[in-house]
Amino acid sequence: MAANYVIHDVAIFDGERLLDGRHTVVIDAGRIADILPAGAVPASLLGEARSSGRLVAGDGRTLLPGLIDLHVHLTWSAGADPVATLALETPEQTLLRSVGHGLAQRDAGITTVRDLGSPHDLAIRLAEAVAAGWVPGPRIVASGRTLIMTGGHDPFWGLMVDGPAEALKGVRTQLFAGAQVIKVSATGGVYGRAAGEAVDDVELLPEELAIITQQAHRRGVKVAAHAIGEEGITNCLDAGVDTIEHGHFLTREQARRMADAGTILVPTLFVYQQVAGAAGVPEYASAKARAIVERHREAVAIARDAGVRIGAGSDAGSPGTPHPSLVEEIECLVGAGLPPTEALAAATSIAAEALGLEGEIGRVRAGLAADLILVEGDPTTSVAALRHVTHVWQSGRLTVRPM
């Protein structure tokens, strides 16, 4: 068997659990061709891989699926006030800076990101450029502009719609623009506007959310909903959205509904801790974050108790939340009560399901795309091992290797 790469004698976290024993993974034509017990690999395969320079020795490391961050903003700077930074830049400057943010994500082992808001649909254009091979970066699933009510959350990249007719026009506009996910704002938020926005404000109405979700689903596109307050979360669940972003005031009844429907919670714990305490963040945002950060951890516990699947999203680019911040988010999930294997699944197999890409990425499984990372140590005992990435493969291409 000819192979592009042979990763020999490694521990494997397959996206759900740590496999027993040590294994060898064969990559061919961009996909995982085979997974063999390390002691049962033909000598000819190892010899051929060694002579061609395509043999990677495990050396006590762990192989995982490439990580997936379900909530980023590549156009945001991660400074104390990213909205102010956007206002100082041309769209061209913002796009160029976003390329660097994407590279930083990839080099940290994050091979896929879901970008949930960008001005001028810039993240959609960047996603197309990466897919075409024009620039390096992670796979990007992008919403472009978000659908909001007039004056709603995140107006700097929002497409404002009022009433079902405009909501229909808005979702069709974003689908035509190339959005691979639709982002809606169902409630107010913490950061973005100094006045006129409370976290539990109901923004898009039930009938607006319903027609947006219906139309997106007709095109096979998922819907992610920014929803902090209880009433807004209910409206999203009634509409049938696919993921709830943030979900601070999630109730036990809502969690039961989510578990029954398969709706995924992407809590983004880390960013709210940062906004609450990072230096230089506008005080209006810090004050709102401080008021809800403890309730946020409670919401994660409620969701987990009800059997809700939890996905990992960092909100990277937001105030004090660098590109990348996914490891910090995974650590927050562990701090909120998830065992390390569940927190890792939140950034691999469950995240792939949230994207509708479970048949392509998110697991170490024969036949799937070879989006893989190799890390020092065992992240199933300490997720901090994710900070020590030595190799990154994207569709079988080794894009990060030891210097």
mmCIF file of N, CA and C in Angstrom, residues 179-271:
data_model
loop_
_atom_site.group_PDB
_atom_site.id
_atom_site.type_symbol
_atom_site.label_atom_id
_atom_site.label_comp_id
_atom_site.label_asym_id
_atom_site.label_seq_id
_atom_site.Cartn_x
_atom_site.Cartn_y
_atom_site.Cartn_z
ATOM 1 N N ALA A 179 -23.413 32.210 2.300
ATOM 2 C CA ALA A 179 -23.362 31.806 3.712
ATOM 3 C C ALA A 179 -23.547 30.306 3.838
ATOM 4 N N GLN A 180 -22.689 29.690 4.623
ATOM 5 C CA GLN A 180 -22.781 28.254 4.905
ATOM 6 C C GLN A 180 -23.473 27.975 6.226
ATOM 7 N N VAL A 181 -23.773 29.034 6.954
ATOM 8 C CA VAL A 181 -24.566 28.978 8.175
ATOM 9 C C VAL A 181 -25.253 30.333 8.286
ATOM 10 N N ILE A 182 -26.456 30.353 8.851
ATOM 11 C CA ILE A 182 -27.174 31.612 9.075
ATOM 12 C C ILE A 182 -27.096 31.934 10.563
ATOM 13 N N LYS A 183 -26.693 33.161 10.872
ATOM 14 C CA LYS A 183 -26.608 33.609 12.263
ATOM 15 C C LYS A 183 -27.718 34.629 12.507
ATOM 16 N N VAL A 184 -28.460 34.442 13.598
ATOM 17 C CA VAL A 184 -29.517 35.366 13.988
ATOM 18 C C VAL A 184 -29.257 35.867 15.400
ATOM 19 N N SER A 185 -29.726 37.053 15.685
ATOM 20 C CA SER A 185 -29.665 37.597 17.041
ATOM 21 C C SER A 185 -31.079 37.638 17.607
ATOM 22 N N ALA A 186 -31.334 36.744 18.557
ATOM 23 C CA ALA A 186 -32.663 36.639 19.159
ATOM 24 C C ALA A 186 -32.805 37.471 20.422
ATOM 25 N N THR A 187 -31.671 37.889 20.992
ATOM 26 C CA THR A 187 -31.707 38.713 22.198
ATOM 27 C C THR A 187 -30.613 39.769 22.101
ATOM 28 N N GLY A 188 -30.624 40.675 23.069
ATOM 29 C CA GLY A 188 -29.520 41.605 23.208
ATOM 30 C C GLY A 188 -28.266 40.893 23.663
ATOM 31 N N GLY A 189 -27.195 41.671 23.806
ATOM 32 C CA GLY A 189 -25.921 41.084 24.187
ATOM 33 C C GLY A 189 -25.160 41.963 25.158
ATOM 34 N N VAL A 190 -23.916 41.553 25.424
ATOM 35 C CA VAL A 190 -23.062 42.232 26.397
ATOM 36 C C VAL A 190 -22.240 43.337 25.748
ATOM 37 N N TYR A 191 -21.647 43.022 24.579
ATOM 38 C CA TYR A 191 -20.695 43.941 23.959
ATOM 39 C C TYR A 191 -21.208 44.394 22.587
ATOM 40 N N GLY A 192 -20.890 45.611 22.231
ATOM 41 C CA GLY A 192 -21.219 46.095 20.897
ATOM 42 C C GLY A 192 -21.903 47.445 20.894
ATOM 43 N N ARG A 193 -22.766 47.689 21.879
ATOM 44 C CA ARG A 193 -23.479 48.972 21.963
ATOM 45 C C ARG A 193 -23.455 49.460 23.399
ATOM 46 N N ALA A 194 -23.069 50.717 23.572
ATOM 47 C CA ALA A 194 -22.931 51.263 24.917
ATOM 48 C C ALA A 194 -24.273 51.523 25.587
ATOM 49 N N ALA A 195 -25.344 51.668 24.814
ATOM 50 C CA ALA A 195 -26.655 51.964 25.391
ATOM 51 C C ALA A 195 -27.737 51.371 24.498
ATOM 52 N N GLY A 196 -28.910 51.153 25.079
ATOM 53 C CA GLY A 196 -30.053 50.704 24.301
ATOM 54 C C GLY A 196 -30.134 49.221 24.065
ATOM 55 N N GLU A 197 -29.367 48.423 24.836
ATOM 56 C CA GLU A 197 -29.360 46.979 24.621
ATOM 57 C C GLU A 197 -29.144 46.260 25.950
ATOM 58 N N ALA A 198 -30.133 45.511 26.402
ATOM 59 C CA ALA A 198 -29.995 44.665 27.588
ATOM 60 C C ALA A 198 -29.856 43.216 27.144
ATOM 61 N N VAL A 199 -29.189 42.411 27.975
ATOM 62 C CA VAL A 199 -28.893 41.040 27.561
ATOM 63 C C VAL A 199 -30.151 40.198 27.364
ATOM 64 N N ASP A 200 -31.227 40.528 28.085
ATOM 65 C CA ASP A 200 -32.440 39.720 27.967
ATOM 66 C C ASP A 200 -33.501 40.373 27.086
ATOM 67 N N ASP A 201 -33.140 41.440 26.379
ATOM 68 C CA ASP A 201 -34.082 42.016 25.405
ATOM 69 C C ASP A 201 -34.454 40.961 24.370
ATOM 70 N N VAL A 202 -35.731 40.870 24.034
ATOM 71 C CA VAL A 202 -36.162 40.027 22.921
ATOM 72 C C VAL A 202 -36.009 40.838 21.641
ATOM 73 N N GLU A 203 -35.284 40.306 20.692
ATOM 74 C CA GLU A 203 -35.039 41.054 19.466
ATOM 75 C C GLU A 203 -35.823 40.433 18.298
ATOM 76 N N LEU A 204 -35.222 39.582 17.494
ATOM 77 C CA LEU A 204 -36.027 38.985 16.423
ATOM 78 C C LEU A 204 -37.236 38.263 17.024
ATOM 79 N N LEU A 205 -38.387 38.428 16.394
ATOM 80 C CA LEU A 205 -39.645 37.885 16.910
ATOM 81 C C LEU A 205 -39.838 36.440 16.469
ATOM 82 N N PRO A 206 -40.734 35.715 17.138
ATOM 83 C CA PRO A 206 -40.938 34.300 16.780
ATOM 84 C C PRO A 206 -41.232 34.078 15.303
ATOM 85 N N GLU A 207 -42.087 34.919 14.726
ATOM 86 C CA GLU A 207 -42.433 34.717 13.318
ATOM 87 C C GLU A 207 -41.259 35.020 12.385
ATOM 88 N N GLU A 208 -40.379 35.936 12.793
ATOM 89 C CA GLU A 208 -39.189 36.224 11.995
ATOM 90 C C GLU A 208 -38.195 35.067 12.077
ATOM 91 N N LEU A 209 -37.967 34.576 13.293
ATOM 92 C CA LEU A 209 -37.065 33.437 13.466
ATOM 93 C C LEU A 209 -37.576 32.207 12.727
ATOM 94 N N ALA A 210 -38.900 32.012 12.741
ATOM 95 C CA ALA A 210 -39.476 30.817 12.115
ATOM 96 C C ALA A 210 -39.226 30.808 10.616
ATOM 97 N N ILE A 211 -39.447 31.942 9.953
ATOM 98 C CA ILE A 211 -39.301 31.944 8.489
ATOM 99 C C ILE A 211 -37.828 31.882 8.090
ATOM 100 N N ILE A 212 -36.951 32.492 8.897
ATOM 101 C CA ILE A 212 -35.514 32.391 8.621
ATOM 102 C C ILE A 212 -35.060 30.949 8.711
ATOM 103 N N THR A 213 -35.451 30.274 9.783
ATOM 104 C CA THR A 213 -35.019 28.894 9.985
ATOM 105 C C THR A 213 -35.606 27.969 8.923
ATOM 106 N N GLN A 214 -36.869 28.168 8.607
ATOM 107 C CA GLN A 214 -37.507 27.338 7.584
ATOM 108 C C GLN A 214 -36.785 27.459 6.252
ATOM 109 N N GLN A 215 -36.488 28.672 5.849
ATOM 110 C CA GLN A 215 -35.845 28.878 4.551
ATOM 111 C C GLN A 215 -34.416 28.348 4.532
ATOM 112 N N ALA A 216 -33.675 28.566 5.614
ATOM 113 C CA ALA A 216 -32.307 28.039 5.680
ATOM 114 C C ALA A 216 -32.311 26.515 5.589
ATOM 115 N N HIS A 217 -33.209 25.883 6.340
ATOM 116 C CA HIS A 217 -33.261 24.428 6.341
ATOM 117 C C HIS A 217 -33.680 23.879 4.983
ATOM 118 N N ARG A 218 -34.522 24.600 4.280
ATOM 119 C CA ARG A 218 -34.891 24.157 2.932
ATOM 120 C C ARG A 218 -33.678 24.097 2.015
ATOM 121 N N ARG A 219 -32.666 24.903 2.310
ATOM 122 C CA ARG A 219 -31.444 24.909 1.514
ATOM 123 C C ARG A 219 -30.342 24.057 2.146
ATOM 124 N N GLY A 220 -30.678 23.333 3.207
ATOM 125 C CA GLY A 220 -29.694 22.486 3.864
ATOM 126 C C GLY A 220 -28.673 23.246 4.678
ATOM 127 N N VAL A 221 -29.012 24.462 5.117
ATOM 128 C CA VAL A 221 -28.103 25.314 5.870
ATOM 129 C C VAL A 221 -28.594 25.429 7.302
ATOM 130 N N LYS A 222 -27.689 25.301 8.253
ATOM 131 C CA LYS A 222 -28.056 25.355 9.665
ATOM 132 C C LYS A 222 -28.144 26.796 10.162
ATOM 133 N N VAL A 223 -28.828 26.949 11.292
ATOM 134 C CA VAL A 223 -29.052 28.277 11.884
ATOM 135 C C VAL A 223 -28.470 28.298 13.294
ATOM 136 N N ALA A 224 -27.630 29.295 13.545
ATOM 137 C CA ALA A 224 -27.052 29.527 14.869
ATOM 138 C C ALA A 224 -27.676 30.779 15.456
ATOM 139 N N ALA A 225 -28.108 30.702 16.707
ATOM 140 C CA ALA A 225 -28.844 31.812 17.315
ATOM 141 C C ALA A 225 -28.126 32.359 18.536
ATOM 142 N N HIS A 226 -27.752 33.623 18.476
ATOM 143 C CA HIS A 226 -27.316 34.350 19.676
ATOM 144 C C HIS A 226 -28.551 34.511 20.561
ATOM 145 N N ALA A 227 -28.506 33.894 21.740
ATOM 146 C CA ALA A 227 -29.679 33.930 22.628
ATOM 147 C C ALA A 227 -29.196 33.824 24.066
ATOM 148 N N ILE A 228 -29.376 34.895 24.815
ATOM 149 C CA ILE A 228 -28.959 34.932 26.216
ATOM 150 C C ILE A 228 -30.149 34.802 27.155
ATOM 151 N N GLY A 229 -31.207 35.584 26.933
ATOM 152 C CA GLY A 229 -32.353 35.607 27.832
ATOM 153 C C GLY A 229 -33.310 34.443 27.614
ATOM 154 N N GLU A 230 -34.092 34.147 28.649
ATOM 155 C CA GLU A 230 -34.985 32.985 28.629
ATOM 156 C C GLU A 230 -36.027 33.058 27.517
ATOM 157 N N GLU A 231 -36.693 34.195 27.366
ATOM 158 C CA GLU A 231 -37.737 34.285 26.342
ATOM 159 C C GLU A 231 -37.147 34.139 24.939
ATOM 160 N N GLY A 232 -35.998 34.747 24.716
ATOM 161 C CA GLY A 232 -35.350 34.622 23.416
ATOM 162 C C GLY A 232 -34.956 33.193 23.111
ATOM 163 N N ILE A 233 -34.484 32.459 24.119
ATOM 164 C CA ILE A 233 -34.141 31.048 23.922
ATOM 165 C C ILE A 233 -35.386 30.259 23.529
ATOM 166 N N THR A 234 -36.495 30.502 24.221
ATOM 167 C CA THR A 234 -37.747 29.813 23.874
ATOM 168 C C THR A 234 -38.136 30.093 22.422
ATOM 169 N N ASN A 235 -38.047 31.340 22.006
ATOM 170 C CA ASN A 235 -38.387 31.675 20.630
ATOM 171 C C ASN A 235 -37.520 30.910 19.632
ATOM 172 N N CYS A 236 -36.252 30.760 19.954
ATOM 173 C CA CYS A 236 -35.343 30.017 19.073
ATOM 174 C C CYS A 236 -35.699 28.539 19.015
ATOM 175 N N LEU A 237 -36.034 27.962 20.155
ATOM 176 C CA LEU A 237 -36.395 26.546 20.175
ATOM 177 C C LEU A 237 -37.702 26.321 19.422
ATOM 178 N N ASP A 238 -38.637 27.239 19.563
ATOM 179 C CA ASP A 238 -39.893 27.127 18.812
ATOM 180 C C ASP A 238 -39.626 27.167 17.302
ATOM 181 N N ALA A 239 -38.648 27.959 16.887
ATOM 182 C CA ALA A 239 -38.339 28.095 15.459
ATOM 183 C C ALA A 239 -37.558 26.902 14.926
ATOM 184 N N GLY A 240 -36.899 26.157 15.820
ATOM 185 C CA GLY A 240 -36.140 24.985 15.383
ATOM 186 C C GLY A 240 -34.708 25.273 14.979
ATOM 187 N N VAL A 241 -34.081 26.288 15.591
ATOM 188 C CA VAL A 241 -32.685 26.572 15.267
ATOM 189 C C VAL A 241 -31.817 25.371 15.643
ATOM 190 N N ASP A 242 -30.598 25.362 15.118
ATOM 191 C CA ASP A 242 -29.725 24.207 15.299
ATOM 192 C C ASP A 242 -28.781 24.341 16.484
ATOM 193 N N THR A 243 -28.299 25.554 16.739
ATOM 194 C CA THR A 243 -27.440 25.775 17.902
ATOM 195 C C THR A 243 -27.870 27.040 18.628
ATOM 196 N N ILE A 244 -27.790 26.969 19.953
ATOM 197 C CA ILE A 244 -27.980 28.138 20.804
ATOM 198 C C ILE A 244 -26.598 28.614 21.224
ATOM 199 N N GLU A 245 -26.286 29.868 20.890
ATOM 200 C CA GLU A 245 -25.010 30.463 21.271
ATOM 201 C C GLU A 245 -25.182 31.228 22.581
ATOM 202 N N HIS A 246 -24.387 30.902 23.553
ATOM 203 C CA HIS A 246 -24.302 31.549 24.863
ATOM 204 C C HIS A 246 -25.301 30.921 25.851
ATOM 205 N N GLY A 247 -26.579 31.219 25.758
ATOM 206 C CA GLY A 247 -27.599 30.514 26.532
ATOM 207 C C GLY A 247 -27.548 30.700 28.028
ATOM 208 N N HIS A 248 -27.159 31.874 28.492
ATOM 209 C CA HIS A 248 -26.951 32.092 29.932
ATOM 210 C C HIS A 248 -28.142 31.722 30.801
ATOM 211 N N PHE A 249 -29.345 32.091 30.364
ATOM 212 C CA PHE A 249 -30.515 31.924 31.226
ATOM 213 C C PHE A 249 -31.346 30.705 30.832
ATOM 214 N N LEU A 250 -30.659 29.698 30.314
ATOM 215 C CA LEU A 250 -31.294 28.426 29.974
ATOM 216 C C LEU A 250 -31.976 27.833 31.204
ATOM 217 N N THR A 251 -33.216 27.376 31.031
ATOM 218 C CA THR A 251 -33.956 26.724 32.118
ATOM 219 C C THR A 251 -33.922 25.213 31.934
ATOM 220 N N ARG A 252 -34.332 24.507 32.961
ATOM 221 C CA ARG A 252 -34.346 23.041 32.883
ATOM 222 C C ARG A 252 -35.346 22.562 31.828
ATOM 223 N N GLU A 253 -36.489 23.211 31.729
ATOM 224 C CA GLU A 253 -37.457 22.819 30.705
ATOM 225 C C GLU A 253 -36.903 23.064 29.305
ATOM 226 N N GLN A 254 -36.252 24.186 29.114
ATOM 227 C CA GLN A 254 -35.645 24.449 27.812
ATOM 228 C C GLN A 254 -34.556 23.428 27.502
ATOM 229 N N ALA A 255 -33.777 23.065 28.500
ATOM 230 C CA ALA A 255 -32.729 22.070 28.287
ATOM 231 C C ALA A 255 -33.326 20.731 27.876
ATOM 232 N N ARG A 256 -34.440 20.345 28.491
ATOM 233 C CA ARG A 256 -35.106 19.096 28.087
ATOM 234 C C ARG A 256 -35.553 19.167 26.628
ATOM 235 N N ARG A 257 -36.072 20.322 26.239
ATOM 236 C CA ARG A 257 -36.477 20.491 24.834
ATOM 237 C C ARG A 257 -35.272 20.378 23.903
ATOM 238 N N MET A 258 -34.183 20.977 24.275
ATOM 239 C CA MET A 258 -32.977 20.915 23.450
ATOM 240 C C MET A 258 -32.486 19.484 23.307
ATOM 241 N N ALA A 259 -32.464 18.754 24.415
ATOM 242 C CA ALA A 259 -32.000 17.361 24.366
ATOM 243 C C ALA A 259 -32.900 16.535 23.457
ATOM 244 N N ASP A 260 -34.198 16.739 23.564
ATOM 245 C CA ASP A 260 -35.142 15.971 22.741
ATOM 246 C C ASP A 260 -34.992 16.306 21.252
ATOM 247 N N ALA A 261 -34.731 17.570 20.951
ATOM 248 C CA ALA A 261 -34.658 18.015 19.556
ATOM 249 C C ALA A 261 -33.271 17.848 18.949
ATOM 250 N N GLY A 262 -32.269 17.581 19.783
ATOM 251 C CA GLY A 262 -30.902 17.497 19.281
ATOM 252 C C GLY A 262 -30.239 18.843 19.076
ATOM 253 N N THR A 263 -30.804 19.890 19.673
ATOM 254 C CA THR A 263 -30.226 21.226 19.572
ATOM 255 C C THR A 263 -28.955 21.295 20.408
ATOM 256 N N ILE A 264 -27.911 21.850 19.844
ATOM 257 C CA ILE A 264 -26.608 21.904 20.504
ATOM 258 C C ILE A 264 -26.414 23.262 21.177
ATOM 259 N N LEU A 265 -25.875 23.251 22.391
ATOM 260 C CA LEU A 265 -25.534 24.478 23.113
ATOM 261 C C LEU A 265 -24.056 24.774 22.909
ATOM 262 N N VAL A 266 -23.759 26.002 22.479
ATOM 263 C CA VAL A 266 -22.379 26.477 22.358
ATOM 264 C C VAL A 266 -22.223 27.614 23.363
ATOM 265 N N PRO A 267 -21.788 27.336 24.585
ATOM 266 C CA PRO A 267 -21.897 28.346 25.648
ATOM 267 C C PRO A 267 -20.906 29.511 25.559
ATOM 268 N N THR A 268 -19.721 29.308 24.978
ATOM 269 C CA THR A 268 -18.709 30.377 24.910
ATOM 270 C C THR A 268 -18.419 30.963 26.291
ATOM 271 N N LEU A 269 -18.001 30.125 27.216
ATOM 272 C CA LEU A 269 -17.757 30.557 28.587
ATOM 273 C C LEU A 269 -16.591 31.538 28.703
ATOM 274 N N PHE A 270 -15.510 31.247 27.992
ATOM 275 C CA PHE A 270 -14.273 31.997 28.194
ATOM 276 C C PHE A 270 -14.435 33.478 27.893
ATOM 277 N N VAL A 271 -15.128 33.794 26.805
ATOM 278 C CA VAL A 271 -15.205 35.188 26.395
ATOM 279 C C VAL A 271 -15.899 36.047 27.448
#
